[in-house]
Tab-separated table of C-alpha atoms in Angstrom:
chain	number	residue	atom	x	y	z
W	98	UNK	CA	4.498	-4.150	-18.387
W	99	UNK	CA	4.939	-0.003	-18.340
W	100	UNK	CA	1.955	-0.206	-21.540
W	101	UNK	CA	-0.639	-2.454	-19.811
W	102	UNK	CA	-1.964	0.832	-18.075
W	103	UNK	CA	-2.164	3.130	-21.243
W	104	UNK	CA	-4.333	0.380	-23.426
W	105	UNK	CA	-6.860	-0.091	-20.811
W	106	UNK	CA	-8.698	2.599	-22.198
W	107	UNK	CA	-9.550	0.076	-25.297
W	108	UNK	CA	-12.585	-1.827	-26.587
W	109	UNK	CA	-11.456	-5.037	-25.309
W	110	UNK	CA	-10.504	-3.642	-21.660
W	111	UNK	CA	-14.109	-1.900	-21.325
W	112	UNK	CA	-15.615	-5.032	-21.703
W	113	UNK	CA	-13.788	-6.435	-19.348
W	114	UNK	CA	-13.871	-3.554	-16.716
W	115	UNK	CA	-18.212	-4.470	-17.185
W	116	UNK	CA	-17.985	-7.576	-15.919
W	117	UNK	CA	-15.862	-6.379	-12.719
W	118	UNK	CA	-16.593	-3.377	-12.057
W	119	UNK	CA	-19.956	-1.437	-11.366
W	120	UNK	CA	-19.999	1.829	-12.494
W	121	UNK	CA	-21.990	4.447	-10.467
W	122	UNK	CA	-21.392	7.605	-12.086
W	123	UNK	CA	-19.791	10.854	-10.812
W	124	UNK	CA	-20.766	10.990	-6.840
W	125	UNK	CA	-21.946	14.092	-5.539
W	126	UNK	CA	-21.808	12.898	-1.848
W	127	UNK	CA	-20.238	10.145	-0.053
W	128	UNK	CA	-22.463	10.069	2.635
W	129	UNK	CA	-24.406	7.087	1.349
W	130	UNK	CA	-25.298	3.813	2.114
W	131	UNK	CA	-21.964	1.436	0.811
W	132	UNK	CA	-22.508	-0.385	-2.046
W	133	UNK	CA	-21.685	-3.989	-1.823
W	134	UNK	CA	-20.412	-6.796	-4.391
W	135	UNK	CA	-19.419	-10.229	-3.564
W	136	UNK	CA	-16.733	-12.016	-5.063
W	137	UNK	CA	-17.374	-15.504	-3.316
W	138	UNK	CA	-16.253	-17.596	-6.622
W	139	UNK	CA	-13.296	-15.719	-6.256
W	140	UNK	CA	-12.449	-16.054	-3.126
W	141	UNK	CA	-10.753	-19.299	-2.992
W	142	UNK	CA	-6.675	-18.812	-2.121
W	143	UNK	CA	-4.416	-20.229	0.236
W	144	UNK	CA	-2.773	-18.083	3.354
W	145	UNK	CA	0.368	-17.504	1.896
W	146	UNK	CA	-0.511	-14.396	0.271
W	147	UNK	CA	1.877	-12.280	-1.805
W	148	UNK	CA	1.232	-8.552	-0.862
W	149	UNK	CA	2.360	-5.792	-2.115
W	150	UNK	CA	1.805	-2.006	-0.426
W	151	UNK	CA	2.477	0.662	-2.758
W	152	UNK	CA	3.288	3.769	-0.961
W	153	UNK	CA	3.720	7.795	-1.734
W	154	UNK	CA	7.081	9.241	-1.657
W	155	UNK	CA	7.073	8.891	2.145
W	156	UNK	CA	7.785	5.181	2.104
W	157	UNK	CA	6.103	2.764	4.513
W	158	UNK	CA	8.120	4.731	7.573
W	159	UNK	CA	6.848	8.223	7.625
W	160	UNK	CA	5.123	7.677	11.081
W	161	UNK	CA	1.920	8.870	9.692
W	162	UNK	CA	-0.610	7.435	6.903
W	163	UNK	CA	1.633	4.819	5.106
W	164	UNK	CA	2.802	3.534	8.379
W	165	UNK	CA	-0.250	3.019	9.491
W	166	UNK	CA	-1.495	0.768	6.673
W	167	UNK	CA	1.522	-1.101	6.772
W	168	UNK	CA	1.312	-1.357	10.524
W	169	UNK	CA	-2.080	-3.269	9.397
W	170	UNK	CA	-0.489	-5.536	6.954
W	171	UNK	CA	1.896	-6.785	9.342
W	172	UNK	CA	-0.498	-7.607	12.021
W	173	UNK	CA	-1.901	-9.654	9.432
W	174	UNK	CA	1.885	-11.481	9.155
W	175	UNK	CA	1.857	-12.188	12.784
W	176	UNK	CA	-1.722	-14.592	12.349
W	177	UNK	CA	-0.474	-15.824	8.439
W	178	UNK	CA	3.193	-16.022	8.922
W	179	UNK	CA	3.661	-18.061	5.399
W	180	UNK	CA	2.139	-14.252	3.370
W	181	UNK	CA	4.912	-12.044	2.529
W	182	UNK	CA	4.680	-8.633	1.837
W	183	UNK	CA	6.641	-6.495	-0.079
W	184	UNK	CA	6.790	-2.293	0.295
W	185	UNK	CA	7.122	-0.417	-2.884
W	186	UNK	CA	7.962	3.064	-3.024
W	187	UNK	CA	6.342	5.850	-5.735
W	188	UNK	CA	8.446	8.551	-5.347
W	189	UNK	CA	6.483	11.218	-7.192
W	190	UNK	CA	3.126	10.438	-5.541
W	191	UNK	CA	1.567	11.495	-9.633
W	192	UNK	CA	-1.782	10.060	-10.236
W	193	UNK	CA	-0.302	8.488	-13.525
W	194	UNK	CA	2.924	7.486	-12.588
W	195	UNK	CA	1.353	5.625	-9.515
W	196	UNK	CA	-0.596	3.551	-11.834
W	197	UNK	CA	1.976	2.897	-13.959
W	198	UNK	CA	3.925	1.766	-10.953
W	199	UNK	CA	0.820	-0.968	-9.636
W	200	UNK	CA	0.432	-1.842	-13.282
W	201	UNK	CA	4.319	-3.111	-13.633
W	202	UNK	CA	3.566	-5.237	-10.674
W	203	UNK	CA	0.015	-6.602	-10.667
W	204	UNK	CA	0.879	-9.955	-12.031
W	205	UNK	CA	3.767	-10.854	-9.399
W	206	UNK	CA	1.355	-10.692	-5.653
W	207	UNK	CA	-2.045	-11.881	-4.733
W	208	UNK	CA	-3.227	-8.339	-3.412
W	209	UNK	CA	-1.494	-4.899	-4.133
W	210	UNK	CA	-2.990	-2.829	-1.209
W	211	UNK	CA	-2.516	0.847	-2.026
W	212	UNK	CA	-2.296	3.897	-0.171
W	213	UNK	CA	-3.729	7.212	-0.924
W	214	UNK	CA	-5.654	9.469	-3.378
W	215	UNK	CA	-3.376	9.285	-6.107
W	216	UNK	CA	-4.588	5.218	-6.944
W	217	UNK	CA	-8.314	6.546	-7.557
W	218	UNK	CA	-7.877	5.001	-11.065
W	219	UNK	CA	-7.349	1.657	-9.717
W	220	UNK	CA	-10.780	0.428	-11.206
W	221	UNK	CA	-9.718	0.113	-14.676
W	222	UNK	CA	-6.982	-1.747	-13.487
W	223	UNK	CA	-8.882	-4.397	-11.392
W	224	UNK	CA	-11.509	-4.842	-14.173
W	225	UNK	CA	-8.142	-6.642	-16.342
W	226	UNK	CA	-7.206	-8.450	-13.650
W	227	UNK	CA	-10.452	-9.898	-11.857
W	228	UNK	CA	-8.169	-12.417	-10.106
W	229	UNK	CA	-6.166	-10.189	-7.884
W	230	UNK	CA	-7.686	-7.975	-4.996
W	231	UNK	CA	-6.990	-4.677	-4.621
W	232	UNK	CA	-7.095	-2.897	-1.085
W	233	UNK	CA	-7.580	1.327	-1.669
W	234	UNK	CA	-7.101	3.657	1.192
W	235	UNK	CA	-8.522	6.834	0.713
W	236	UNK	CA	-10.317	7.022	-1.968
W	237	UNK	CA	-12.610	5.251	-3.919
W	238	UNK	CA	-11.793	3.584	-7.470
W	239	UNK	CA	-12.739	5.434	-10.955
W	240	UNK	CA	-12.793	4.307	-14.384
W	241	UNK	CA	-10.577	5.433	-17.161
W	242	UNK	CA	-13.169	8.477	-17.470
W	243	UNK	CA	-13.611	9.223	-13.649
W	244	UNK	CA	-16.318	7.871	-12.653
W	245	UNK	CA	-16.990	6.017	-9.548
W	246	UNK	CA	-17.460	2.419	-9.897
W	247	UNK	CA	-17.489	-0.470	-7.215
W	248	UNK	CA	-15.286	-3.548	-7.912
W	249	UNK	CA	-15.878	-7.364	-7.262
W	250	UNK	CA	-12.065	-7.263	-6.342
W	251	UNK	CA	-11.694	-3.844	-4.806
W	252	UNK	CA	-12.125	-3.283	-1.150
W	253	UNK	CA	-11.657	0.468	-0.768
W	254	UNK	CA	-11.954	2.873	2.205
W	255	UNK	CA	-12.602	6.121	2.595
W	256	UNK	CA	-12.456	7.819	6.523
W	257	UNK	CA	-14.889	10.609	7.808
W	258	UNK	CA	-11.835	12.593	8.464
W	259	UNK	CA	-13.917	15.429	9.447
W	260	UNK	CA	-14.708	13.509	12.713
W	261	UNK	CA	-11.374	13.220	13.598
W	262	UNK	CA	-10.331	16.787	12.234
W	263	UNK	CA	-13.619	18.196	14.815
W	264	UNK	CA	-12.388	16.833	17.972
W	265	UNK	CA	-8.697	18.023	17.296
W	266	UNK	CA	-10.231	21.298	16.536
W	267	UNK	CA	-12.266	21.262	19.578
W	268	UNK	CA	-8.524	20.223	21.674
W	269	UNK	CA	-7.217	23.166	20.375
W	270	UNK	CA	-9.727	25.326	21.096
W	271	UNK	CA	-9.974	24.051	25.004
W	272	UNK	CA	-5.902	23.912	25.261
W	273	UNK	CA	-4.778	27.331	23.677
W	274	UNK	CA	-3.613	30.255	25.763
W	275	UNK	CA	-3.246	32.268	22.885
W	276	UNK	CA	-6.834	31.815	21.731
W	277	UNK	CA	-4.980	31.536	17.775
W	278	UNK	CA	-4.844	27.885	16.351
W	279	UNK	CA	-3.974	26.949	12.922
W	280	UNK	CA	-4.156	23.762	10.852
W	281	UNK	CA	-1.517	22.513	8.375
W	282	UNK	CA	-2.092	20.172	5.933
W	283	UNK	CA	-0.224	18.186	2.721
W	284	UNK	CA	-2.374	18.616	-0.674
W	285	UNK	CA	-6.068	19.431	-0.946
W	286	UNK	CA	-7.188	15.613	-1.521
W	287	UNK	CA	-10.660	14.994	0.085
W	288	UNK	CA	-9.441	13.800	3.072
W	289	UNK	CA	-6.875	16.379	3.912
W	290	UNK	CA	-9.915	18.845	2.669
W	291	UNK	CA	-12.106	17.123	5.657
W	292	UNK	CA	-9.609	17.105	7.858
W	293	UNK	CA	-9.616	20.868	7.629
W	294	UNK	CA	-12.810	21.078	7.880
W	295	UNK	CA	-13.653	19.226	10.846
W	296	UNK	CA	-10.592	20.842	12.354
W	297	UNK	CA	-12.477	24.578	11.993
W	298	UNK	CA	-15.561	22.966	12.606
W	299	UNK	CA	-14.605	21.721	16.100
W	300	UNK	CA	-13.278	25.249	16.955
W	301	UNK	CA	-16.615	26.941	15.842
W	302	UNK	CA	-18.529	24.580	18.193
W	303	UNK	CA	-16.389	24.701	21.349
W	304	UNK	CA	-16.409	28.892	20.669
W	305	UNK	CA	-20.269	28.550	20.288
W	306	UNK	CA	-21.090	25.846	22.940
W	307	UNK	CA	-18.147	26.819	25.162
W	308	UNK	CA	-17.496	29.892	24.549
W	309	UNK	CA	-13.380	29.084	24.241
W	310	UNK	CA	-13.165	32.620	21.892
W	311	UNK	CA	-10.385	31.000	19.738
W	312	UNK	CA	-9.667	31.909	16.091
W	313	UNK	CA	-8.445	29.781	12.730
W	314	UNK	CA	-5.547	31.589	11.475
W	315	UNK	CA	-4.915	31.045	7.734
W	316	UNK	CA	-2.533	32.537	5.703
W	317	UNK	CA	-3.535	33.432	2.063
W	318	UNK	CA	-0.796	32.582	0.081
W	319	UNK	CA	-0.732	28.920	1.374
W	320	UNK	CA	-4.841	28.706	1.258
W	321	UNK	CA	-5.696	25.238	-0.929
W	322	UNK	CA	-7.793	24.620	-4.245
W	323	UNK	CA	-9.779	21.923	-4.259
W	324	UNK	CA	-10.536	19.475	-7.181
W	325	UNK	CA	-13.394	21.810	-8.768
W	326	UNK	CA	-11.257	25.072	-8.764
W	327	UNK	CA	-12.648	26.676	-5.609
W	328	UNK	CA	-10.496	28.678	-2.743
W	329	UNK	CA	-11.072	26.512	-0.089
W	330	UNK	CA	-8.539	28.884	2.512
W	331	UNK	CA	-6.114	26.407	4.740
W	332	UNK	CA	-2.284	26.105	4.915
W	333	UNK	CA	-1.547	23.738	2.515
W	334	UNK	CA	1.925	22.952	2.004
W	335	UNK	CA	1.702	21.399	-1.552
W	336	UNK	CA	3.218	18.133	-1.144
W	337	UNK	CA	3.592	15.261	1.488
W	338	UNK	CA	7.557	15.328	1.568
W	339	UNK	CA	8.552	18.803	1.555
W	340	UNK	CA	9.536	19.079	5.051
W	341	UNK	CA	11.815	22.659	4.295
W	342	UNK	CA	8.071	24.265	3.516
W	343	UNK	CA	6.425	22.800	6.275
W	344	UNK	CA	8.744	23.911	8.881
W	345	UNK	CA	8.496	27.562	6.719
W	346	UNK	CA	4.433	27.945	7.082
W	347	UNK	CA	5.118	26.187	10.906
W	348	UNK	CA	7.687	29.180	11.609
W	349	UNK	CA	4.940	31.867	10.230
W	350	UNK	CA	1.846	30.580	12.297
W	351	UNK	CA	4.149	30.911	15.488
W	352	UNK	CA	4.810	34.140	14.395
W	353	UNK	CA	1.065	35.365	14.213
W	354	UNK	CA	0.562	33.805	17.587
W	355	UNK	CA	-0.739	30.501	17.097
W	356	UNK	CA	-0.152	28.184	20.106
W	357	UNK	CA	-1.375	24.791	18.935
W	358	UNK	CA	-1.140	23.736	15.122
W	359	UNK	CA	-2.648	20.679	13.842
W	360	UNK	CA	-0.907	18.885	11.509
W	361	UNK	CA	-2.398	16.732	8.742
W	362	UNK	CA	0.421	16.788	6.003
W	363	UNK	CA	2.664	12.989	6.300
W	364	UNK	CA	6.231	13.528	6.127
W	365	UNK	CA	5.550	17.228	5.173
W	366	UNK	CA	4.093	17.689	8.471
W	367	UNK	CA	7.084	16.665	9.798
W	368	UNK	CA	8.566	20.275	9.388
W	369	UNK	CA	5.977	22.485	11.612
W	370	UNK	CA	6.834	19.668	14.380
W	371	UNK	CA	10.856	21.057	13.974
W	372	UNK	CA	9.762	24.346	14.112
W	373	UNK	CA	7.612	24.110	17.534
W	374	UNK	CA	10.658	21.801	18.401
W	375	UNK	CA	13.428	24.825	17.423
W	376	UNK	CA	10.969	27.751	19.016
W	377	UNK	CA	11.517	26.145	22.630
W	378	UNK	CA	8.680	27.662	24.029
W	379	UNK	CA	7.002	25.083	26.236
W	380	UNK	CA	3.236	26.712	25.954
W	381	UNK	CA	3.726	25.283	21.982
W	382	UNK	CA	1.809	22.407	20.811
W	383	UNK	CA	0.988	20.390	18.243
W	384	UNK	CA	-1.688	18.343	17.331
W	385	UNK	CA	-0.815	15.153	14.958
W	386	UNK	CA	-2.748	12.630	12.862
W	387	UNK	CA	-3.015	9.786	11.940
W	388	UNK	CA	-0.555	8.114	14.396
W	389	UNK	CA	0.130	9.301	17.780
W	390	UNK	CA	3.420	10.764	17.071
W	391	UNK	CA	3.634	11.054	21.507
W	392	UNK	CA	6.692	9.346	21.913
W	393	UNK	CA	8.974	10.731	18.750
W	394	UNK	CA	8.301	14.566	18.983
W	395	UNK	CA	9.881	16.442	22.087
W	396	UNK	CA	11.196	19.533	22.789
W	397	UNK	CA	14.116	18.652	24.919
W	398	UNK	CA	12.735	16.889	28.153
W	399	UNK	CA	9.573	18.962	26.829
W	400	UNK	CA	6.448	16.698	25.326
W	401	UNK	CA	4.932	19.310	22.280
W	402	UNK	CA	2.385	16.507	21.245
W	403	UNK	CA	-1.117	17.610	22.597
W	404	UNK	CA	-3.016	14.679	20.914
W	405	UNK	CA	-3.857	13.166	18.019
W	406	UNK	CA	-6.626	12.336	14.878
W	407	UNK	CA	-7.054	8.905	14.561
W	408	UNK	CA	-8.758	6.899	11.628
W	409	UNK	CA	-8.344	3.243	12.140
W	410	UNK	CA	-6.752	2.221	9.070
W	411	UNK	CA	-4.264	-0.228	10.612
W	412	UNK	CA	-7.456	-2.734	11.612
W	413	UNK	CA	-9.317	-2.211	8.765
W	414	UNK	CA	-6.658	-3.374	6.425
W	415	UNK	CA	-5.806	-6.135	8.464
W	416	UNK	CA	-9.491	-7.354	8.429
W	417	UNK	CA	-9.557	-7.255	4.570
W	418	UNK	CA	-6.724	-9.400	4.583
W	419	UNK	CA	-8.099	-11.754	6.658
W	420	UNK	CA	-11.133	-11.646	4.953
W	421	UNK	CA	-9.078	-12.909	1.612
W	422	UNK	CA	-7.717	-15.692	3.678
W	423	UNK	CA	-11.261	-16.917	4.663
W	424	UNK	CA	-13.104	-16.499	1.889
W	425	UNK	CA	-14.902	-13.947	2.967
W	426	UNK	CA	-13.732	-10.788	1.082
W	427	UNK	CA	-16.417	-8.399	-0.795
W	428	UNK	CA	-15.680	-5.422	-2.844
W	429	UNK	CA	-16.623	-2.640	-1.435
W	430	UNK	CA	-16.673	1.478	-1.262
W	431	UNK	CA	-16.898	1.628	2.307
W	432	UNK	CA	-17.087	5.213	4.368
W	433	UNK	CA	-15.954	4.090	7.891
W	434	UNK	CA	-16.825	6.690	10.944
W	435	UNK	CA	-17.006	6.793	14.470
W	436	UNK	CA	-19.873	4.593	14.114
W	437	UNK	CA	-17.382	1.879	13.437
W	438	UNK	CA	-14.815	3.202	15.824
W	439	UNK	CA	-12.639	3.971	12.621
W	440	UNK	CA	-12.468	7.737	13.860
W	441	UNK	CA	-11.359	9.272	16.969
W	442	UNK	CA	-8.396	11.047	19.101
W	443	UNK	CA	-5.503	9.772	20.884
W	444	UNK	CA	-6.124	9.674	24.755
W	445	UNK	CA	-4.855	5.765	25.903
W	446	UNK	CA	-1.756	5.266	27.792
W	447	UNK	CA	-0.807	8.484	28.534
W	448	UNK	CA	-0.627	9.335	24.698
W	449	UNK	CA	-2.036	12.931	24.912
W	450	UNK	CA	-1.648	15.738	27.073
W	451	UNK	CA	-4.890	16.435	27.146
W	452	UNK	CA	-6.334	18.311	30.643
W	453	UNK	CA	-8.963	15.916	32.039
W	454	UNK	CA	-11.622	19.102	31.470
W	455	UNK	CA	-10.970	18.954	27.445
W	456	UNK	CA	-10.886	15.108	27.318
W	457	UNK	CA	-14.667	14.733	28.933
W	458	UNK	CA	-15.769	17.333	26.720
W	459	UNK	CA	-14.083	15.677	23.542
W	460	UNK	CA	-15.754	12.143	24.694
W	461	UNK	CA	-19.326	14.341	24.984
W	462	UNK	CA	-18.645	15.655	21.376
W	463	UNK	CA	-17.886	11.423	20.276
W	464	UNK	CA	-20.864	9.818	21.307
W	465	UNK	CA	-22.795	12.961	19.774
W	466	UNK	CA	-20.894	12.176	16.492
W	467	UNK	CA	-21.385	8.636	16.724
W	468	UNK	CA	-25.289	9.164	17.117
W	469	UNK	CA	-25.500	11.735	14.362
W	470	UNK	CA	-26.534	14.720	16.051
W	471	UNK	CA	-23.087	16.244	15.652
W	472	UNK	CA	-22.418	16.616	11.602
W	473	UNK	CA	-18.976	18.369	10.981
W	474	UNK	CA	-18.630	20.281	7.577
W	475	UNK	CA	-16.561	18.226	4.926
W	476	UNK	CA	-16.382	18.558	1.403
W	477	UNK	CA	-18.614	15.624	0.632
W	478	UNK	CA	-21.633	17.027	2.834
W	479	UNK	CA	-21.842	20.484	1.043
W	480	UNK	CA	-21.611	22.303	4.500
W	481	UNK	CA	-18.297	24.433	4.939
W	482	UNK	CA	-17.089	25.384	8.597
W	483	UNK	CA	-18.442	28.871	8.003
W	484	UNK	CA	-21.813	26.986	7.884
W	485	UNK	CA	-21.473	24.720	11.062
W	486	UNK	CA	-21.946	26.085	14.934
W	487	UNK	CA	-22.971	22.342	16.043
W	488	UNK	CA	-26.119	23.739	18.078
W	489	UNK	CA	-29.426	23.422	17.623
């Protein structure tokens, strides 16, 4: 099976990849309208679906991103207790070898959900194997030459991370005493890029609006690249797993003064929470993502969790796997936002530390982003944080 991937590329593949996949060309913006396919003649399976979740080196317990998506699949388990789902780790988290991993497996489960940037290239795979759905989180699928196409069998999800990055921006902002926040995350992929983003964003428009006086600290030799060559500034540790360099750039933003840190980075991340843990200074905080991280980071007796940036991933994937079960599945390049409650901050059941002040400011900010008239910077809108104030 390791070959299937590399022949793809071939006559015979291409003209298969036509008749499932609808290429779109190189997208300058994702902030379109979603393009939709149905895929009702295919739609016809039984519950007892074979999944598959194929993971970055973090593994389906990294109390972050992959978590959450698996979190999702079980729910589904609960409703459709005959499916059966198996977690499969990649531990390089390479584009190639990530393929090569979903290729070696494709013909053994129903749907092979995947998780992250690195399974962009997924497209070429679904187009040779129109029977089997694909689930993509974070990203959208390419062809063999990069270009953005939209499968019959592909439902894949992108997040306006921004959103989620601009209200933990604006939390720091409100919460610091040292007026310096940072923001650490994993490897400049879009959504780690927008998370940045919004994150500065939020902090420019709670200086402007609010008048908080609060400043970004970045440190140069850890500023990211993004996928067109451009200095994009940051702290970007490099990896998702390398937990020794997290807790590194974590020890050097406490050292320039920064208070709160939010941390966008999987298991990486997991390092600048150990070094606000090892500081023991109970004015430190940190901001997480993804999942709440409340209850698993303290600092003795000590909560250090702040809040958290939320993207519903866990509901949407359960939904698409519903929607297999029912008939009822499209593919799909979705963008899911805050109009679709798919982005937000962690504030139920006591999950945040939030001061009641910063929370009804945060929930003015929401409803602004959910009606449009607050647009964060991300790298898909052309605006960079420099740009945004929020005001108008």
């Amino acid at each position: 099976m390791k070959s299937i991937f590399k022949v793809f590329a071939g006559i015979v593949a291409s003209a298969m990849i036509l008749t499932a996949c609808s290429g779109t060309g190189i997208i300058s913006t994702t902030e379109r309208t979603a393009q939709n396919l149905s895929s009702t003649d295919e739609n016809s399976v039984d519950s007892n679906l074979q999944i598959a979740i194929v993971s970055s080196p973090n593994g389906v317990d990294d109390n972050s991103f992959n978590e959450d998506i698996y979190n999702g699949i079980n729910a589904f388990l609960k409703k459709y207790p005959g499916s059966e789902v198996t977690p499969i780790r990649e531990s390089s988290g390479d584009t190639e070898a990530s393929m090569e991993t979903v290729s070696e497996i494709v013909e053994d489960y129903d749907v092979i959900v995947c998780c992250g940037f690195q399974f962009s290239k997924i497209g070429t795979l679904a187009g040779e194997f129109p029977q089997k759905k694909f689930i993509l989180v974070d990203s959208y699928p390419t062809d063999s030459d990069g270009r953005e196409v939209v499968c019959k069998n592909v439902y894949a999800m992108r997040f306006k991370d921004q959103e989620s990055g601009f209200l933990a921006g604006m939390a720091a902002a409100f919460e610091s005493r040292t007026k310096k926040v940072s923001v650490v995350t994993g490897m400049p992929f879009p959504a780690n890029v927008n998370y940045q983003y919004g994150f500065e964003s939020g902090v420019n428009y709670a200086n402007e609006k609010y008048y908080t006086g609060v400043k970004v600290v970045e440190l140069v030799h850890y500023a990211g690249v993004d996928d067109k060559g451009r200095n994009i500034g940051g702290n970007y540790i490099g990896s998702f797993d390398d937990t020794a360099k997290g807790k590194v750039i974590g020890k050097e933003l406490l050292a320039k003064g920064c208070d709160v840190i939010f941390v966008a980075a999987g298991q990486a991340g997991d390092g600048v929470f150990d070094a606000v843990k090892e500081d023991r200074n109970s004015n430190l905080m940190v901001i997480g993502c993804d999942t709440d991280k409340f209850d698993d980071n303290k600092n003795e007796n000590e909560i250090i969790v702040l809040t958290a940036a939320l993207k519903n991933m866990h509901d949407n994937v359960e939904k698409q796997l519903e929607n297999i079960v029912l008939g009822k599945f499209k593919g799909e390049n979705a963008l899911l936002g805050a109009d679709t409650d798919s982005t937000g901050y962690a504030k139920g059941n006591g999950k945040s530390k939030l001061l009641s002040y910063t929370r009804a400011k945060l929930d003015q900010a929401y409803k602004l982003i959910k009606s449009g008239d607050i647009v964060p910077a991300s790298q898909s809108n052309g605006m960079t944080p420099d740009d945004f104030t929020g005001l108008h």
